[in-house]
PDB file of C-alpha atoms and ligand atoms in Angstrom:
ATOM      1  CA  MET N   1      20.199  33.677  -8.504  1.00  0.00           C
ATOM      2  CA  LYS N   2      20.334  32.704  -4.797  1.00  0.00           C
ATOM      3  CA  HIS N   3      16.672  33.040  -3.777  1.00  0.00           C
ATOM      4  CA  LEU N   4      13.275  33.658  -5.328  1.00  0.00           C
ATOM      5  CA  LEU N   5      11.780  36.427  -3.200  1.00  0.00           C
ATOM      6  CA  LYS N   6      10.048  38.613  -5.804  1.00  0.00           C
ATOM      7  CA  MET N   7      10.047  39.130  -9.570  1.00  0.00           C
ATOM      8  CA  ALA N   8      11.975  42.391  -9.266  1.00  0.00           C
ATOM      9  CA  ASP N   9      15.048  40.432  -8.117  1.00  0.00           C
ATOM     10  CA  LEU N  10      15.227  38.477 -11.386  1.00  0.00           C
ATOM     11  CA  GLU N  11      16.967  39.717 -14.529  1.00  0.00           C
ATOM     12  CA  SER N  12      14.987  39.224 -17.742  1.00  0.00           C
ATOM     13  CA  GLY N  13      17.517  36.588 -18.828  1.00  0.00           C
ATOM     14  CA  GLU N  14      17.068  34.686 -15.567  1.00  0.00           C
ATOM     15  CA  ILE N  15      13.312  34.591 -16.105  1.00  0.00           C
ATOM     16  CA  ILE N  16      13.758  33.232 -19.635  1.00  0.00           C
ATOM     17  CA  ASN N  17      16.262  30.628 -18.398  1.00  0.00           C
ATOM     18  CA  LEU N  18      13.759  29.469 -15.769  1.00  0.00           C
ATOM     19  CA  LEU N  19      10.992  29.253 -18.366  1.00  0.00           C
ATOM     20  CA  ASN N  20      13.230  27.293 -20.744  1.00  0.00           C
ATOM     21  CA  LEU N  21      14.137  24.856 -17.981  1.00  0.00           C
ATOM     22  CA  ALA N  22      10.471  24.579 -16.979  1.00  0.00           C
ATOM     23  CA  ASP N  23       9.554  23.684 -20.583  1.00  0.00           C
ATOM     24  CA  GLN N  24      12.316  21.076 -20.630  1.00  0.00           C
ATOM     25  CA  LEU N  25      11.236  19.530 -17.304  1.00  0.00           C
ATOM     26  CA  LYS N  26       7.636  19.432 -18.521  1.00  0.00           C
ATOM     27  CA  TYR N  27       8.733  17.690 -21.716  1.00  0.00           C
ATOM     28  CA  GLU N  28      10.838  15.192 -19.752  1.00  0.00           C
ATOM     29  CA  LYS N  29       7.927  14.375 -17.432  1.00  0.00           C
ATOM     30  CA  LYS N  30       5.492  13.888 -20.332  1.00  0.00           C
ATOM     31  CA  HIS N  31       7.971  11.564 -22.085  1.00  0.00           C
ATOM     32  CA  GLY N  32       9.034   9.483 -19.094  1.00  0.00           C
ATOM     33  CA  LEU N  33      12.492  11.084 -19.000  1.00  0.00           C
ATOM     34  CA  MET N  34      12.469  12.612 -15.513  1.00  0.00           C
ATOM     35  CA  LYS N  35      15.852  12.912 -13.798  1.00  0.00           C
ATOM     36  CA  LYS N  36      16.567  12.997 -10.077  1.00  0.00           C
ATOM     37  CA  HIS N  37      18.259  16.389 -10.032  1.00  0.00           C
ATOM     38  CA  LEU N  38      17.749  16.862  -6.278  1.00  0.00           C
ATOM     39  CA  GLU N  39      18.507  13.401  -4.915  1.00  0.00           C
ATOM     40  CA  GLY N  40      19.058  13.592  -1.167  1.00  0.00           C
ATOM     41  CA  LYS N  41      17.942  17.234  -0.887  1.00  0.00           C
ATOM     42  CA  THR N  42      15.247  18.462   1.488  1.00  0.00           C
ATOM     43  CA  LEU N  43      12.876  21.395   1.159  1.00  0.00           C
ATOM     44  CA  GLY N  44      11.016  22.806   4.176  1.00  0.00           C
ATOM     45  CA  MET N  45       7.631  24.310   3.307  1.00  0.00           C
ATOM     46  CA  ILE N  46       6.344  26.817   5.872  1.00  0.00           C
ATOM     47  CA  PHE N  47       2.680  27.748   5.511  1.00  0.00           C
ATOM     48  CA  GLN N  48       1.037  30.574   7.456  1.00  0.00           C
ATOM     49  CA  LYS N  49      -1.871  30.642   4.986  1.00  0.00           C
ATOM     50  CA  ALA N  50      -3.958  27.985   3.248  1.00  0.00           C
ATOM     51  CA  SER N  51      -2.867  26.426  -0.053  1.00  0.00           C
ATOM     52  CA  THR N  52      -3.876  23.772  -2.547  1.00  0.00           C
ATOM     53  CA  ARG N  53      -1.680  24.343  -5.611  1.00  0.00           C
ATOM     54  CA  THR N  54       1.458  25.641  -3.968  1.00  0.00           C
ATOM     55  CA  ARG N  55       1.628  22.937  -1.350  1.00  0.00           C
ATOM     56  CA  VAL N  56       0.853  20.026  -3.637  1.00  0.00           C
ATOM     57  CA  SER N  57       2.998  21.188  -6.561  1.00  0.00           C
ATOM     58  CA  PHE N  58       6.053  21.828  -4.391  1.00  0.00           C
ATOM     59  CA  GLU N  59       5.686  18.511  -2.586  1.00  0.00           C
ATOM     60  CA  VAL N  60       5.177  16.552  -5.792  1.00  0.00           C
ATOM     61  CA  GLY N  61       7.927  18.543  -7.499  1.00  0.00           C
ATOM     62  CA  MET N  62      10.468  17.649  -4.822  1.00  0.00           C
ATOM     63  CA  TYR N  63       9.428  13.997  -4.993  1.00  0.00           C
ATOM     64  CA  GLU N  64       9.790  13.930  -8.775  1.00  0.00           C
ATOM     65  CA  LEU N  65      13.231  15.497  -8.504  1.00  0.00           C
ATOM     66  CA  GLY N  66      14.332  12.769  -6.094  1.00  0.00           C
ATOM     67  CA  GLY N  67      14.250  14.976  -3.008  1.00  0.00           C
ATOM     68  CA  TYR N  68      12.027  15.266   0.021  1.00  0.00           C
ATOM     69  CA  ALA N  69       9.608  17.980   1.139  1.00  0.00           C
ATOM     70  CA  LEU N  70       8.485  18.663   4.705  1.00  0.00           C
ATOM     71  CA  PHE N  71       5.178  20.431   5.279  1.00  0.00           C
ATOM     72  CA  LEU N  72       5.613  22.815   8.185  1.00  0.00           C
ATOM     73  CA  SER N  73       2.439  24.481   9.402  1.00  0.00           C
ATOM     74  CA  ALA N  74       3.381  27.764  11.064  1.00  0.00           C
ATOM     75  CA  ASN N  75       0.858  26.996  13.806  1.00  0.00           C
ATOM     76  CA  ASP N  76       2.915  23.987  14.813  1.00  0.00           C
ATOM     77  CA  LEU N  77       6.314  25.646  14.532  1.00  0.00           C
ATOM     78  CA  GLN N  78       7.743  27.791  17.308  1.00  0.00           C
ATOM     79  CA  ILE N  79       7.377  30.753  14.885  1.00  0.00           C
ATOM     80  CA  GLY N  80       3.682  30.598  15.786  1.00  0.00           C
ATOM     81  CA  ARG N  81       4.678  31.154  19.452  1.00  0.00           C
ATOM     82  CA  GLY N  82       6.974  34.053  18.679  1.00  0.00           C
ATOM     83  CA  GLU N  83      10.384  32.502  17.924  1.00  0.00           C
ATOM     84  CA  PRO N  84      12.168  35.175  15.881  1.00  0.00           C
ATOM     85  CA  ILE N  85      12.460  34.638  12.147  1.00  0.00           C
ATOM     86  CA  GLN N  86      16.240  35.143  12.271  1.00  0.00           C
ATOM     87  CA  ASP N  87      16.628  32.235  14.710  1.00  0.00           C
ATOM     88  CA  THR N  88      14.271  30.046  12.697  1.00  0.00           C
ATOM     89  CA  ALA N  89      16.321  30.848   9.600  1.00  0.00           C
ATOM     90  CA  ARG N  90      19.604  29.889  11.250  1.00  0.00           C
ATOM     91  CA  VAL N  91      18.234  26.652  12.712  1.00  0.00           C
ATOM     92  CA  LEU N  92      16.455  25.462   9.570  1.00  0.00           C
ATOM     93  CA  SER N  93      19.560  26.250   7.490  1.00  0.00           C
ATOM     94  CA  ARG N  94      21.340  23.509   9.450  1.00  0.00           C
ATOM     95  CA  TYR N  95      18.816  20.828   8.490  1.00  0.00           C
ATOM     96  CA  LEU N  96      17.418  21.741   5.113  1.00  0.00           C
ATOM     97  CA  ASP N  97      18.674  22.547   1.607  1.00  0.00           C
ATOM     98  CA  GLY N  98      15.950  25.091   0.878  1.00  0.00           C
ATOM     99  CA  ILE N  99      12.822  26.719   2.303  1.00  0.00           C
ATOM    100  CA  MET N 100       9.585  27.660   0.623  1.00  0.00           C
ATOM    101  CA  ILE N 101       7.493  30.013   2.737  1.00  0.00           C
ATOM    102  CA  ARG N 102       3.937  31.329   2.373  1.00  0.00           C
ATOM    103  CA  THR N 103       3.220  34.132   4.790  1.00  0.00           C
ATOM    104  CA  TYR N 104       1.853  37.666   5.174  1.00  0.00           C
ATOM    105  CA  LYS N 105       4.780  40.060   5.348  1.00  0.00           C
ATOM    106  CA  GLN N 106       7.321  40.260   2.538  1.00  0.00           C
ATOM    107  CA  SER N 107       9.814  41.463   5.164  1.00  0.00           C
ATOM    108  CA  ASP N 108       9.618  38.044   6.883  1.00  0.00           C
ATOM    109  CA  VAL N 109      10.629  36.302   3.664  1.00  0.00           C
ATOM    110  CA  GLU N 110      13.455  38.783   3.109  1.00  0.00           C
ATOM    111  CA  ALA N 111      14.573  38.237   6.732  1.00  0.00           C
ATOM    112  CA  LEU N 112      14.686  34.467   6.242  1.00  0.00           C
ATOM    113  CA  ALA N 113      16.929  34.984   3.227  1.00  0.00           C
ATOM    114  CA  GLU N 114      19.124  37.458   5.077  1.00  0.00           C
ATOM    115  CA  HIS N 115      19.661  35.342   8.196  1.00  0.00           C
ATOM    116  CA  GLY N 116      19.614  31.856   6.715  1.00  0.00           C
ATOM    117  CA  SER N 117      22.263  30.282   4.523  1.00  0.00           C
ATOM    118  CA  ILE N 118      20.064  28.290   2.135  1.00  0.00           C
ATOM    119  CA  PRO N 119      17.841  29.299  -0.815  1.00  0.00           C
ATOM    120  CA  ILE N 120      14.495  30.849   0.153  1.00  0.00           C
ATOM    121  CA  ILE N 121      11.476  30.692  -2.148  1.00  0.00           C
ATOM    122  CA  ASN N 122       8.506  32.994  -1.694  1.00  0.00           C
ATOM    123  CA  GLY N 123       5.371  30.847  -1.960  1.00  0.00           C
ATOM    124  CA  LEU N 124       3.154  33.977  -1.655  1.00  0.00           C
ATOM    125  CA  THR N 125       3.132  37.026   0.575  1.00  0.00           C
ATOM    126  CA  ASP N 126       0.703  39.945   0.652  1.00  0.00           C
ATOM    127  CA  TYR N 127       3.170  41.695  -1.676  1.00  0.00           C
ATOM    128  CA  ALA N 128       4.302  39.057  -4.166  1.00  0.00           C
ATOM    129  CA  HIS N 129       3.607  35.646  -5.690  1.00  0.00           C
ATOM    130  CA  PRO N 130       6.594  35.026  -7.974  1.00  0.00           C
ATOM    131  CA  CYS N 131       6.029  31.250  -8.331  1.00  0.00           C
ATOM    132  CA  GLN N 132       2.589  31.909  -9.763  1.00  0.00           C
ATOM    133  CA  ALA N 133       3.885  34.657 -12.054  1.00  0.00           C
ATOM    134  CA  LEU N 134       6.525  32.294 -13.491  1.00  0.00           C
ATOM    135  CA  ALA N 135       3.873  29.644 -14.216  1.00  0.00           C
ATOM    136  CA  ASP N 136       1.725  32.355 -15.807  1.00  0.00           C
ATOM    137  CA  LEU N 137       4.552  33.521 -18.061  1.00  0.00           C
ATOM    138  CA  MET N 138       5.273  29.907 -19.002  1.00  0.00           C
ATOM    139  CA  THR N 139       1.606  29.424 -19.955  1.00  0.00           C
ATOM    140  CA  ILE N 140       1.474  32.655 -21.957  1.00  0.00           C
ATOM    141  CA  ARG N 141       4.541  31.603 -23.934  1.00  0.00           C
ATOM    142  CA  GLU N 142       3.085  28.121 -24.518  1.00  0.00           C
ATOM    143  CA  TYR N 143      -0.117  29.546 -25.973  1.00  0.00           C
ATOM    144  CA  LYS N 144       1.204  32.642 -27.728  1.00  0.00           C
ATOM    145  CA  GLY N 145       4.632  31.411 -28.822  1.00  0.00           C
ATOM    146  CA  GLY N 146       6.491  34.357 -27.243  1.00  0.00           C
ATOM    147  CA  PHE N 147       5.950  37.683 -25.517  1.00  0.00           C
ATOM    148  CA  LYS N 148       6.849  40.304 -28.101  1.00  0.00           C
ATOM    149  CA  GLY N 149       4.044  42.710 -28.950  1.00  0.00           C
ATOM    150  CA  LEU N 150       1.598  41.190 -26.473  1.00  0.00           C
ATOM    151  CA  LYS N 151      -0.642  43.165 -24.150  1.00  0.00           C
ATOM    152  CA  LEU N 152      -1.233  41.670 -20.714  1.00  0.00           C
ATOM    153  CA  CYS N 153      -4.183  43.135 -18.820  1.00  0.00           C
ATOM    154  CA  PHE N 154      -4.855  42.497 -15.140  1.00  0.00           C
ATOM    155  CA  VAL N 155      -8.352  43.319 -13.877  1.00  0.00           C
ATOM    156  CA  GLY N 156      -9.103  43.623 -10.172  1.00  0.00           C
ATOM    157  CA  ASP N 157      -7.218  44.138  -6.944  1.00  0.00           C
ATOM    158  CA  GLY N 158      -3.720  45.636  -7.120  1.00  0.00           C
ATOM    159  CA  ASN N 159      -2.494  42.760  -4.963  1.00  0.00           C
ATOM    160  CA  ASN N 160       0.384  40.268  -4.835  1.00  0.00           C
ATOM    161  CA  MET N 161      -0.589  38.898  -8.263  1.00  0.00           C
ATOM    162  CA  ALA N 162      -0.867  42.300  -9.911  1.00  0.00           C
ATOM    163  CA  ASN N 163       2.501  43.330  -8.441  1.00  0.00           C
ATOM    164  CA  SER N 164       4.215  40.172  -9.699  1.00  0.00           C
ATOM    165  CA  LEU N 165       2.610  40.163 -13.153  1.00  0.00           C
ATOM    166  CA  ILE N 166       3.443  43.812 -13.779  1.00  0.00           C
ATOM    167  CA  VAL N 167       7.130  43.211 -13.122  1.00  0.00           C
ATOM    168  CA  GLY N 168       7.275  39.805 -14.819  1.00  0.00           C
ATOM    169  CA  GLY N 169       5.249  40.970 -17.812  1.00  0.00           C
ATOM    170  CA  ILE N 170       7.377  44.048 -18.409  1.00  0.00           C
ATOM    171  CA  LYS N 171      10.629  42.135 -17.924  1.00  0.00           C
ATOM    172  CA  CYS N 172       9.487  39.683 -20.596  1.00  0.00           C
ATOM    173  CA  GLY N 173       8.727  42.516 -23.011  1.00  0.00           C
ATOM    174  CA  MET N 174       4.933  42.705 -22.840  1.00  0.00           C
ATOM    175  CA  SER N 175       2.921  45.864 -22.402  1.00  0.00           C
ATOM    176  CA  VAL N 176       0.923  45.741 -19.175  1.00  0.00           C
ATOM    177  CA  SER N 177      -2.360  47.394 -18.266  1.00  0.00           C
ATOM    178  CA  ILE N 178      -4.155  47.291 -14.943  1.00  0.00           C
ATOM    179  CA  ALA N 179      -7.835  48.021 -14.363  1.00  0.00           C
ATOM    180  CA  CYS N 180      -8.620  48.653 -10.703  1.00  0.00           C
ATOM    181  CA  PRO N 181     -10.471  51.117  -8.491  1.00  0.00           C
ATOM    182  CA  LYS N 182      -8.274  54.048  -7.437  1.00  0.00           C
ATOM    183  CA  ALA N 183      -8.128  52.882  -3.811  1.00  0.00           C
ATOM    184  CA  TYR N 184      -6.849  49.406  -4.791  1.00  0.00           C
ATOM    185  CA  ARG N 185      -3.876  50.160  -6.984  1.00  0.00           C
ATOM    186  CA  PRO N 186      -0.747  48.005  -6.977  1.00  0.00           C
ATOM    187  CA  ASP N 187       1.991  48.910  -4.472  1.00  0.00           C
ATOM    188  CA  ALA N 188       3.563  52.325  -5.025  1.00  0.00           C
ATOM    189  CA  ASP N 189       7.090  50.990  -5.660  1.00  0.00           C
ATOM    190  CA  ILE N 190       5.754  48.682  -8.383  1.00  0.00           C
ATOM    191  CA  MET N 191       3.756  51.505  -9.998  1.00  0.00           C
ATOM    192  CA  LYS N 192       6.850  53.706 -10.025  1.00  0.00           C
ATOM    193  CA  TRP N 193       9.128  51.001 -11.443  1.00  0.00           C
ATOM    194  CA  ALA N 194       6.590  50.059 -14.115  1.00  0.00           C
ATOM    195  CA  SER N 195       6.035  53.653 -15.219  1.00  0.00           C
ATOM    196  CA  GLU N 196       9.782  54.156 -15.576  1.00  0.00           C
ATOM    197  CA  ASN N 197      10.632  50.811 -17.165  1.00  0.00           C
ATOM    198  CA  GLY N 198       7.726  49.595 -19.239  1.00  0.00           C
ATOM    199  CA  ASP N 199       4.813  50.249 -21.496  1.00  0.00           C
ATOM    200  CA  PHE N 200       2.446  50.477 -18.526  1.00  0.00           C
ATOM    201  CA  VAL N 201      -1.024  51.829 -17.812  1.00  0.00           C
ATOM    202  CA  CYS N 202      -3.002  51.700 -14.575  1.00  0.00           C
ATOM    203  CA  THR N 203      -6.547  53.012 -14.884  1.00  0.00           C
ATOM    204  CA  ASP N 204      -9.928  52.698 -13.210  1.00  0.00           C
ATOM    205  CA  ASP N 205     -11.474  52.449 -16.690  1.00  0.00           C
ATOM    206  CA  ILE N 206     -11.793  48.723 -17.385  1.00  0.00           C
ATOM    207  CA  GLU N 207     -12.580  49.203 -21.085  1.00  0.00           C
ATOM    208  CA  THR N 208      -9.363  51.162 -21.689  1.00  0.00           C
ATOM    209  CA  ALA N 209      -7.336  48.528 -19.855  1.00  0.00           C
ATOM    210  CA  ILE N 210      -8.856  45.479 -21.594  1.00  0.00           C
ATOM    211  CA  LYS N 211      -8.980  47.056 -25.083  1.00  0.00           C
ATOM    212  CA  ASP N 212      -7.126  44.764 -27.523  1.00  0.00           C
ATOM    213  CA  ALA N 213      -5.513  42.731 -24.729  1.00  0.00           C
ATOM    214  CA  ASP N 214      -3.959  39.386 -25.694  1.00  0.00           C
ATOM    215  CA  ILE N 215      -4.100  38.040 -22.151  1.00  0.00           C
ATOM    216  CA  VAL N 216      -6.691  39.022 -19.546  1.00  0.00           C
ATOM    217  CA  TYR N 217      -5.903  38.024 -15.972  1.00  0.00           C
ATOM    218  CA  THR N 218      -7.942  38.287 -12.817  1.00  0.00           C
ATOM    219  CA  ASP N 219      -7.722  37.245  -9.182  1.00  0.00           C
ATOM    220  CA  VAL N 220     -10.006  37.276  -6.161  1.00  0.00           C
ATOM    221  CA  TRP N 221     -11.253  40.591  -4.798  1.00  0.00           C
ATOM    222  CA  ALA N 222     -10.452  39.641  -1.191  1.00  0.00           C
ATOM    223  CA  SER N 223      -7.141  37.857  -0.729  1.00  0.00           C
ATOM    224  CA  MET N 224      -6.174  35.597   2.147  1.00  0.00           C
ATOM    225  CA  GLY N 225      -6.120  37.702   5.292  1.00  0.00           C
ATOM    226  CA  GLN N 226      -8.684  40.185   3.896  1.00  0.00           C
ATOM    227  CA  GLU N 227     -11.760  38.055   4.549  1.00  0.00           C
ATOM    228  CA  GLY N 228     -13.161  40.721   6.893  1.00  0.00           C
ATOM    229  CA  GLU N 229     -13.203  43.232   4.020  1.00  0.00           C
ATOM    230  CA  ALA N 230     -15.045  40.912   1.630  1.00  0.00           C
ATOM    231  CA  GLU N 231     -18.357  42.812   1.600  1.00  0.00           C
ATOM    232  CA  LYS N 232     -16.733  46.222   1.227  1.00  0.00           C
ATOM    233  CA  ARG N 233     -14.560  44.890  -1.575  1.00  0.00           C
ATOM    234  CA  LYS N 234     -17.500  43.323  -3.405  1.00  0.00           C
ATOM    235  CA  LYS N 235     -18.961  46.820  -3.724  1.00  0.00           C
ATOM    236  CA  ALA N 236     -15.664  48.457  -4.696  1.00  0.00           C
ATOM    237  CA  PHE N 237     -14.906  45.872  -7.408  1.00  0.00           C
ATOM    238  CA  ALA N 238     -18.451  45.453  -8.765  1.00  0.00           C
ATOM    239  CA  GLY N 239     -17.489  46.917 -12.152  1.00  0.00           C
ATOM    240  CA  TYR N 240     -14.306  44.864 -12.475  1.00  0.00           C
ATOM    241  CA  GLN N 241     -15.638  41.478 -13.524  1.00  0.00           C
ATOM    242  CA  LEU N 242     -14.529  39.359 -16.464  1.00  0.00           C
ATOM    243  CA  ASN N 243     -17.796  38.646 -18.266  1.00  0.00           C
ATOM    244  CA  THR N 244     -18.845  38.390 -21.905  1.00  0.00           C
ATOM    245  CA  GLN N 245     -19.254  42.145 -22.172  1.00  0.00           C
ATOM    246  CA  THR N 246     -15.899  43.143 -20.664  1.00  0.00           C
ATOM    247  CA  MET N 247     -14.132  40.329 -22.551  1.00  0.00           C
ATOM    248  CA  SER N 248     -15.604  41.634 -25.846  1.00  0.00           C
ATOM    249  CA  TRP N 249     -13.128  44.540 -25.609  1.00  0.00           C
ATOM    250  CA  ALA N 250     -10.122  42.182 -25.648  1.00  0.00           C
ATOM    251  CA  LYS N 251      -8.722  40.603 -28.825  1.00  0.00           C
ATOM    252  CA  LYS N 252     -10.905  37.819 -30.247  1.00  0.00           C
ATOM    253  CA  ASP N 253      -8.251  35.217 -29.450  1.00  0.00           C
ATOM    254  CA  ALA N 254      -7.426  36.604 -25.997  1.00  0.00           C
ATOM    255  CA  MET N 255      -6.575  34.080 -23.335  1.00  0.00           C
ATOM    256  CA  VAL N 256      -7.930  34.328 -19.795  1.00  0.00           C
ATOM    257  CA  LEU N 257      -5.779  33.373 -16.841  1.00  0.00           C
ATOM    258  CA  HIS N 258      -6.612  33.084 -13.148  1.00  0.00           C
ATOM    259  CA  CYS N 259      -4.207  32.010 -10.430  1.00  0.00           C
ATOM    260  CA  LEU N 260      -7.077  30.223  -8.593  1.00  0.00           C
ATOM    261  CA  PRO N 261      -8.963  29.732  -6.382  1.00  0.00           C
ATOM    262  CA  ALA N 262     -11.684  31.521  -8.423  1.00  0.00           C
ATOM    263  CA  HIS N 263     -14.875  33.041  -7.114  1.00  0.00           C
ATOM    264  CA  ARG N 264     -17.376  32.582  -9.919  1.00  0.00           C
ATOM    265  CA  GLY N 265     -19.918  35.389 -10.030  1.00  0.00           C
ATOM    266  CA  GLU N 266     -17.441  37.808  -8.468  1.00  0.00           C
ATOM    267  CA  GLU N 267     -14.225  38.526 -10.402  1.00  0.00           C
ATOM    268  CA  ILE N 268     -15.196  36.169 -13.257  1.00  0.00           C
ATOM    269  CA  THR N 269     -18.434  34.688 -14.549  1.00  0.00           C
ATOM    270  CA  GLU N 270     -18.941  30.954 -14.819  1.00  0.00           C
ATOM    271  CA  GLU N 271     -19.297  31.381 -18.597  1.00  0.00           C
ATOM    272  CA  VAL N 272     -15.952  33.129 -19.100  1.00  0.00           C
ATOM    273  CA  PHE N 273     -14.196  30.808 -16.662  1.00  0.00           C
ATOM    274  CA  GLU N 274     -15.421  27.649 -18.392  1.00  0.00           C
ATOM    275  CA  ALA N 275     -14.742  29.043 -21.870  1.00  0.00           C
ATOM    276  CA  HIS N 276     -11.091  29.419 -20.823  1.00  0.00           C
ATOM    277  CA  ALA N 277     -10.793  26.389 -18.548  1.00  0.00           C
ATOM    278  CA  ASN N 278      -8.083  24.788 -20.716  1.00  0.00           C
ATOM    279  CA  GLU N 279      -5.794  27.773 -20.315  1.00  0.00           C
ATOM    280  CA  ILE N 280      -6.553  28.185 -16.622  1.00  0.00           C
ATOM    281  CA  PHE N 281      -5.863  24.545 -15.743  1.00  0.00           C
ATOM    282  CA  ASP N 282      -2.750  24.394 -17.938  1.00  0.00           C
ATOM    283  CA  GLU N 283      -1.653  27.426 -15.931  1.00  0.00           C
ATOM    284  CA  ALA N 284      -2.311  25.540 -12.686  1.00  0.00           C
ATOM    285  CA  GLU N 285      -0.384  22.515 -13.996  1.00  0.00           C
ATOM    286  CA  ASN N 286       2.523  24.726 -14.971  1.00  0.00           C
ATOM    287  CA  ARG N 287       3.016  25.658 -11.317  1.00  0.00           C
ATOM    288  CA  LEU N 288       4.605  22.209 -10.974  1.00  0.00           C
ATOM    289  CA  HIS N 289       6.978  22.557 -13.915  1.00  0.00           C
ATOM    290  CA  ALA N 290       7.938  26.170 -13.240  1.00  0.00           C
ATOM    291  CA  GLN N 291       8.648  25.461  -9.578  1.00  0.00           C
ATOM    292  CA  LYS N 292      10.737  22.421 -10.423  1.00  0.00           C
ATOM    293  CA  ALA N 293      12.811  24.770 -12.574  1.00  0.00           C
ATOM    294  CA  VAL N 294      13.170  27.123  -9.612  1.00  0.00           C
ATOM    295  CA  LEU N 295      14.121  24.259  -7.270  1.00  0.00           C
ATOM    296  CA  VAL N 296      16.722  22.847  -9.672  1.00  0.00           C
ATOM    297  CA  THR N 297      18.174  26.299 -10.347  1.00  0.00           C
ATOM    298  CA  LEU N 298      18.477  27.164  -6.673  1.00  0.00           C
ATOM    299  CA  MET N 299      19.241  23.822  -5.041  1.00  0.00           C
ATOM    300  CA  LYS N 300      21.123  21.607  -7.478  1.00  0.00           C
TER     301      LYS N 300
HETATM  302  N1   CP Q   1      -2.572  29.954  -6.919  1.00  0.00           N
HETATM  303  C1   CP Q   1      -2.156  29.496  -5.732  1.00  0.00           C
HETATM  304  O1   CP Q   1      -1.111  29.889  -5.194  1.00  0.00           O
HETATM  305  O2   CP Q   1      -2.972  28.553  -5.187  1.00  0.00           O
HETATM  306  P1   CP Q   1      -2.928  27.984  -3.708  1.00  0.00           P
HETATM  307  O3   CP Q   1      -3.337  29.132  -2.790  1.00  0.00           O
HETATM  308  O4   CP Q   1      -3.932  26.872  -3.703  1.00  0.00           O
HETATM  309  O5   CP Q   1      -1.554  27.512  -3.386  1.00  0.00           O
HETATM  310  N1  NVA Q   2      -4.341  37.176  -4.183  1.00  0.00           N
HETATM  311  C1  NVA Q   2      -4.640  35.841  -3.710  1.00  0.00           C
HETATM  312  C2  NVA Q   2      -3.845  34.847  -4.471  1.00  0.00           C
HETATM  313  C3  NVA Q   2      -4.104  33.427  -4.101  1.00  0.00           C
HETATM  314  C4  NVA Q   2      -3.240  32.466  -4.850  1.00  0.00           C
HETATM  315  C5  NVA Q   2      -4.356  35.757  -2.223  1.00  0.00           C
HETATM  316  O1  NVA Q   2      -3.338  36.311  -1.789  1.00  0.00           O
HETATM  317  O2  NVA Q   2      -5.146  35.158  -1.507  1.00  0.00           O
END
């Protein structure tokens, strides 16, 4: 594993190794046994979109590992004034030991990896959010004890999260169902891969998708960069809310996950969110541990 660009690049065994390491790093932190695996190493963090969890967990993660993280706002970099990504990649490769980037186009992240000579980590694009998916898988395993026989249901927009959870879920051996309006399905390449490689259903019928699910996941209806479509999307997704009625179709002990930030009253009701707050905030915490596993694997 040289980079973390999208879940599709990881073998199932690599995902499990990352989750095992994440569990170990979490244990070590909780028991005062942290080790400085990345002493003297620097991570550049390029942000072209807002972030709370990703920024803070990567920065804290690097600190805990004995390294250093630089926050690089794209507005302040020459990228924001048109410096080509291939030049940025070659320059930053001379200073840094790794780059985490949050941006719009997946092709920009792939270009950084192609032209640079250091590990690149995708901190979210319009297409993928692998760091979040790894934390989600870690949380599912913590709560459920494994993946075998589990049904993971994603309700809402076929966005970066849906794309990443479909691939990650199937690679870990879960069955995956998606409930979304026809016009908002996951990316075509993901749909094709999932249909050929997994126990996979994508339907506009939310009841079919949630039926007997062990894990029900949702995300915002309008992602970063889609703010102008918010009203149109509210109408399109009106029937795709996690509420007491839709959750009644899932298994009694189903967990609810949300990558956050959450919009209560839209994709999830306050009641369902608060009933599952323990899971959701463990999931947010696990961003730190899962990403430390990624950083150690790629940069040590
Ligand atoms: N879930 C997630 O990536 O959160 P941030 O946008 O706050 O980083
Ligand atoms: N789909 C959301 C995820 C945020 C973590 C977005 O891209 O804004």
